[in-house]
Short mmCIF file of C-alpha atoms in Angstrom, two decimals:
data_model
loop_
_atom_site.label_atom_id
_atom_site.label_comp_id
_atom_site.label_asym_id
_atom_site.label_seq_id
_atom_site.Cartn_x
_atom_site.Cartn_y
_atom_site.Cartn_z
CA UNK W 119 -16.63 -30.83 -3.79
CA UNK W 120 -15.09 -28.20 -6.09
CA UNK W 121 -12.39 -26.12 -4.47
CA UNK W 122 -13.60 -22.67 -3.43
CA UNK W 123 -11.95 -19.78 -5.25
CA UNK W 124 -9.76 -17.75 -2.88
CA UNK W 125 -11.37 -14.44 -1.95
CA UNK W 126 -8.07 -12.58 -2.20
CA UNK W 127 -5.92 -13.06 -5.30
CA UNK W 128 -2.96 -11.15 -6.70
CA UNK W 129 -0.44 -11.22 -9.52
CA UNK W 130 2.55 -9.11 -10.54
CA UNK W 131 1.55 -6.18 -12.73
CA UNK W 132 3.26 -5.24 -15.96
CA UNK W 133 4.19 -1.96 -14.27
CA UNK W 134 7.51 -2.50 -12.45
CA UNK W 135 7.06 -3.17 -8.75
CA UNK W 136 3.25 -3.06 -8.89
CA UNK W 137 0.77 -5.79 -7.94
CA UNK W 138 -2.74 -6.33 -9.32
CA UNK W 139 -5.15 -7.75 -6.75
CA UNK W 140 -8.82 -8.60 -6.33
CA UNK W 141 -11.06 -9.23 -3.34
CA UNK W 142 -14.41 -11.04 -3.45
CA UNK W 143 -16.57 -10.08 -0.48
CA UNK W 144 -18.22 -13.02 1.29
CA UNK W 145 -21.97 -13.45 1.42
CA UNK W 146 -23.85 -12.76 4.62
CA UNK W 147 -23.22 -10.21 7.39
CA UNK W 148 -20.17 -7.92 7.17
CA UNK W 149 -17.04 -9.57 8.55
CA UNK W 150 -15.21 -8.34 11.64
CA UNK W 151 -13.25 -5.08 11.33
CA UNK W 152 -9.68 -5.26 10.04
CA UNK W 153 -6.84 -2.78 10.10
CA UNK W 154 -4.57 -1.85 7.20
CA UNK W 155 -0.93 -1.72 8.24
CA UNK W 156 1.42 0.92 6.77
CA UNK W 157 3.54 -0.51 3.94
CA UNK W 158 4.85 2.51 2.01
CA UNK W 159 2.52 1.81 -0.93
CA UNK W 160 -0.45 3.51 -2.53
CA UNK W 161 -3.36 1.70 -4.22
CA UNK W 162 -5.86 2.52 -6.95
CA UNK W 163 -9.05 0.64 -6.06
CA UNK W 164 -12.23 -0.05 -8.04
CA UNK W 165 -15.15 -0.67 -5.69
CA UNK W 166 -18.83 0.14 -5.56
CA UNK W 167 -18.81 1.81 -8.98
CA UNK W 168 -16.07 4.30 -8.09
CA UNK W 169 -12.29 4.58 -8.20
CA UNK W 170 -10.63 5.22 -4.84
CA UNK W 171 -7.04 6.20 -4.10
CA UNK W 172 -5.60 4.75 -0.89
CA UNK W 173 -2.85 7.09 0.24
CA UNK W 174 0.27 6.18 2.21
CA UNK W 175 -0.41 5.44 5.87
CA UNK W 176 1.65 6.43 8.89
CA UNK W 177 -0.43 4.29 11.25
CA UNK W 178 -2.94 1.45 11.07
CA UNK W 179 -6.05 2.38 9.11
CA UNK W 180 -9.22 0.77 10.44
CA UNK W 181 -11.66 -0.36 7.77
CA UNK W 182 -15.25 0.82 8.13
CA UNK W 183 -17.36 -2.36 8.63
CA UNK W 184 -20.23 -0.74 6.69
CA UNK W 185 -18.04 0.11 3.70
CA UNK W 186 -17.22 -3.35 2.41
CA UNK W 187 -17.68 -4.98 -0.94
CA UNK W 188 -15.83 -6.76 -3.72
CA UNK W 189 -13.07 -4.77 -5.35
CA UNK W 190 -10.23 -4.82 -7.85
CA UNK W 191 -7.05 -2.81 -7.45
CA UNK W 192 -3.46 -2.15 -8.35
CA UNK W 193 -0.90 -1.55 -5.62
CA UNK W 194 2.06 0.62 -6.63
CA UNK W 195 5.62 0.43 -5.41
CA UNK W 196 6.62 3.36 -3.17
CA UNK W 197 7.05 6.57 -5.16
CA UNK W 198 5.17 5.44 -8.30
CA UNK W 199 1.57 6.54 -7.68
CA UNK W 200 2.28 10.28 -7.25
CA UNK W 201 3.85 10.39 -10.72
CA UNK W 202 0.87 8.58 -12.21
CA UNK W 203 -1.74 10.65 -10.34
CA UNK W 204 -0.01 13.98 -10.72
CA UNK W 205 -0.34 14.84 -7.03
CA UNK W 206 2.22 14.66 -4.19
CA UNK W 207 1.85 11.67 -1.90
CA UNK W 208 1.79 13.96 1.14
CA UNK W 209 -1.59 15.28 -0.06
CA UNK W 210 -3.04 11.79 0.41
CA UNK W 211 -1.22 10.74 3.57
CA UNK W 212 -3.48 8.77 5.95
CA UNK W 213 -6.40 9.40 3.59
CA UNK W 214 -8.70 7.63 1.11
CA UNK W 215 -9.98 9.84 -1.71
CA UNK W 216 -12.19 9.42 -4.76
CA UNK W 217 -10.18 9.82 -7.96
CA UNK W 218 -12.86 12.32 -8.98
CA UNK W 219 -11.55 14.61 -6.22
CA UNK W 220 -8.10 14.63 -7.84
CA UNK W 221 -8.81 14.54 -11.57
CA UNK W 222 -11.37 16.36 -13.76
CA UNK W 223 -14.83 14.84 -13.34
CA UNK W 224 -15.44 14.15 -17.08
CA UNK W 225 -12.20 12.15 -17.35
CA UNK W 226 -12.98 10.11 -14.24
CA UNK W 227 -16.53 9.51 -15.45
CA UNK W 228 -15.21 8.07 -18.73
CA UNK W 229 -12.74 5.86 -16.87
CA UNK W 230 -15.45 4.68 -14.51
CA UNK W 231 -17.73 3.73 -17.38
CA UNK W 232 -14.90 1.90 -19.12
CA UNK W 233 -14.01 -0.14 -16.02
CA UNK W 234 -17.69 -0.82 -15.29
CA UNK W 235 -18.07 -2.50 -18.69
CA UNK W 236 -14.78 -4.41 -18.54
CA UNK W 237 -15.03 -8.10 -17.54
CA UNK W 238 -11.62 -7.71 -15.84
CA UNK W 239 -11.68 -4.48 -13.77
CA UNK W 240 -8.24 -5.19 -12.28
CA UNK W 241 -6.79 -5.55 -15.77
CA UNK W 242 -8.49 -2.29 -16.78
CA UNK W 243 -6.82 -0.51 -13.85
CA UNK W 244 -3.48 -2.00 -14.88
CA UNK W 245 -3.92 -0.69 -18.44
CA UNK W 246 -4.87 2.71 -17.03
CA UNK W 247 -1.66 2.78 -15.01
CA UNK W 248 0.45 1.72 -18.00
CA UNK W 249 -1.13 4.39 -20.20
CA UNK W 250 -0.54 7.07 -17.58
CA UNK W 251 3.10 6.11 -17.02
CA UNK W 252 3.63 6.18 -20.79
CA UNK W 253 2.44 9.81 -20.69
CA UNK W 254 4.17 10.97 -17.52
CA UNK W 255 7.33 8.90 -17.62
CA UNK W 256 8.63 6.69 -14.77
CA UNK W 257 9.45 7.89 -11.24
CA UNK W 258 12.71 9.74 -10.63
CA UNK W 259 15.50 7.11 -10.57
CA UNK W 260 16.90 8.68 -7.40
CA UNK W 261 13.53 8.27 -5.69
CA UNK W 262 13.47 4.62 -6.76
CA UNK W 263 17.00 4.20 -5.41
CA UNK W 264 15.99 5.71 -2.06
CA UNK W 265 13.05 3.34 -1.68
CA UNK W 266 15.16 0.34 -2.64
CA UNK W 267 17.97 1.31 -0.28
CA UNK W 268 15.61 1.72 2.65
CA UNK W 269 13.80 -1.49 1.75
CA UNK W 270 17.11 -3.33 1.97
CA UNK W 271 17.72 -1.87 5.42
CA UNK W 272 20.29 0.77 4.53
CA UNK W 273 20.47 3.77 6.84
CA UNK W 274 18.88 7.04 5.77
CA UNK W 275 22.31 8.72 5.65
CA UNK W 276 23.83 5.96 3.52
CA UNK W 277 20.82 5.91 1.21
CA UNK W 278 20.98 9.69 0.73
CA UNK W 279 24.68 9.51 -0.06
CA UNK W 280 24.19 6.70 -2.57
CA UNK W 281 21.41 8.66 -4.28
CA UNK W 282 23.50 11.83 -4.34
CA UNK W 283 21.00 13.81 -2.27
CA UNK W 284 21.50 16.18 0.64
CA UNK W 285 19.37 15.85 3.75
CA UNK W 286 16.95 18.62 2.76
CA UNK W 287 16.68 17.38 -0.82
CA UNK W 288 15.99 13.85 0.39
CA UNK W 289 13.31 15.02 2.81
CA UNK W 290 11.57 17.19 0.20
CA UNK W 291 11.61 14.45 -2.44
CA UNK W 292 10.43 11.87 0.08
CA UNK W 293 7.39 13.93 1.08
CA UNK W 294 6.33 14.21 -2.56
CA UNK W 295 7.10 10.62 -3.52
CA UNK W 296 6.26 8.63 -0.38
CA UNK W 297 4.02 10.96 1.65
CA UNK W 298 6.43 11.28 4.58
CA UNK W 299 10.11 11.73 5.31
CA UNK W 300 12.75 9.02 4.81
CA UNK W 301 12.92 8.12 8.51
CA UNK W 302 9.23 7.26 8.58
CA UNK W 303 9.51 5.23 5.37
CA UNK W 304 12.52 3.40 6.82
CA UNK W 305 10.56 2.49 9.97
CA UNK W 306 7.57 1.26 7.97
CA UNK W 307 9.66 -0.87 5.63
CA UNK W 308 11.65 -2.26 8.57
CA UNK W 309 8.43 -3.31 10.30
CA UNK W 310 7.21 -4.99 7.12
CA UNK W 311 10.56 -6.84 6.82
CA UNK W 312 10.19 -8.09 10.38
CA UNK W 313 6.62 -9.28 9.82
CA UNK W 314 7.63 -11.09 6.65
CA UNK W 315 10.45 -12.85 8.49
CA UNK W 316 8.11 -13.90 11.30
CA UNK W 317 5.75 -15.40 8.71
CA UNK W 318 8.61 -17.64 7.57
CA UNK W 319 8.82 -19.08 11.08
CA UNK W 320 11.61 -16.94 12.54
CA UNK W 321 11.10 -16.15 16.25
CA UNK W 322 10.23 -12.58 17.17
CA UNK W 323 13.69 -11.81 18.57
CA UNK W 324 15.49 -13.20 15.52
CA UNK W 325 13.18 -11.38 13.12
CA UNK W 326 13.67 -8.12 15.03
CA UNK W 327 17.46 -8.28 14.74
CA UNK W 328 17.45 -9.50 11.14
CA UNK W 329 15.12 -6.65 10.13
CA UNK W 330 17.32 -4.01 11.76
CA UNK W 331 15.63 -3.43 15.12
CA UNK W 332 17.79 -3.17 18.23
CA UNK W 333 15.98 -6.07 19.91
CA UNK W 334 12.55 -7.65 20.30
CA UNK W 335 11.39 -4.85 22.62
CA UNK W 336 12.24 -2.32 19.89
CA UNK W 337 10.15 -4.28 17.38
CA UNK W 338 7.26 -4.47 19.87
CA UNK W 339 7.33 -0.68 20.29
CA UNK W 340 7.35 -0.14 16.54
CA UNK W 341 4.42 -2.53 16.19
CA UNK W 342 2.42 -0.57 18.75
CA UNK W 343 3.35 2.82 17.24
CA UNK W 344 2.77 1.96 13.58
CA UNK W 345 0.23 -0.85 13.72
CA UNK W 346 -1.62 -0.05 16.95
CA UNK W 347 -1.45 -3.65 18.15
CA UNK W 348 0.90 -6.31 19.48
CA UNK W 349 2.72 -8.94 17.47
CA UNK W 350 0.72 -11.72 19.12
CA UNK W 351 -2.63 -10.07 18.43
CA UNK W 352 -1.67 -9.25 14.86
CA UNK W 353 -0.65 -12.78 13.95
CA UNK W 354 -3.69 -14.24 15.68
CA UNK W 355 -5.87 -12.09 13.39
CA UNK W 356 -3.62 -12.83 10.41
CA UNK W 357 -4.70 -16.44 10.65
CA UNK W 358 -8.24 -15.30 9.80
CA UNK W 359 -7.17 -13.26 6.76
CA UNK W 360 -9.67 -15.03 4.54
CA UNK W 361 -12.62 -13.66 6.53
CA UNK W 362 -12.20 -9.92 5.83
CA UNK W 363 -13.83 -7.90 2.97
CA UNK W 364 -14.08 -4.46 0.93
CA UNK W 365 -11.74 -2.11 -0.80
CA UNK W 366 -9.77 -1.54 2.36
CA UNK W 367 -10.55 -4.91 3.90
CA UNK W 368 -9.10 -6.58 0.84
CA UNK W 369 -6.18 -4.22 1.14
CA UNK W 370 -5.80 -5.30 4.76
CA UNK W 371 -5.40 -8.86 3.58
CA UNK W 372 -2.95 -7.72 0.92
CA UNK W 373 -0.86 -6.13 3.65
CA UNK W 374 -1.08 -9.05 6.02
CA UNK W 375 -0.38 -11.72 3.41
CA UNK W 376 1.98 -9.99 0.99
CA UNK W 377 4.11 -7.44 2.85
CA UNK W 378 5.57 -5.41 -0.03
CA UNK W 379 6.72 -2.00 -0.47
CA UNK W 380 1.17 1.30 1.35
CA UNK W 381 0.18 13.66 8.35
CA UNK W 382 1.87 16.93 8.42
CA UNK W 383 4.44 18.18 5.99
CA UNK W 384 7.13 17.81 8.61
CA UNK W 385 6.71 14.06 9.13
CA UNK W 386 10.23 12.68 9.45
#
């Protein structure tokens, strides 16, 4: 029998730090609900004839079982999407919005028609992102340095010092670039580091310490606070990653299989 094409596929984008991904919804009844874990990223998603922006999450986002279908998308590294979209990330925190709500309707209509006709919608989104970055310029290098420092497990204070930013400057820039303050981004990226280490076979306690948590209990608390579940329950569901589906369901699989760097204005 011919090998079935994987429902979720991804590849590195030509935009630094970005990933292009696609999700083919299965036939039959909608699959069981899935949750999207915070990862510090934002996505531009083509689904159901519209372009959706997935903002940065501070907690697990549960996918609507009735809102599921095949999609194509590009996932941006932390701090990139706000430059491309022209809106602060904090405006989209814990939110999914139609691009038509952020950009002029005629422009979005033209983009939608172009992607609709393209045999490779994911590639069309990638070209859109490249064209936009060519117009707007790349993210602030200091913002990129902050995200990279926190991704590597550096403390917020050390990261701020290396980027040459004061505490207030760092917080203000982080809200605009990441959707929340540096402490929240650090927690999210630390959790993603721990989950990635566990996927390699490292025990929970070892992954917790290697990722920067105090101990396994600390990691368990972070998992409950940010993901709304336990480590055991999460990895039990992770084994069924191929059974989810839709813009956000595909994104849930992206988070659970490729953990890369996806509230109020005072979020720390």
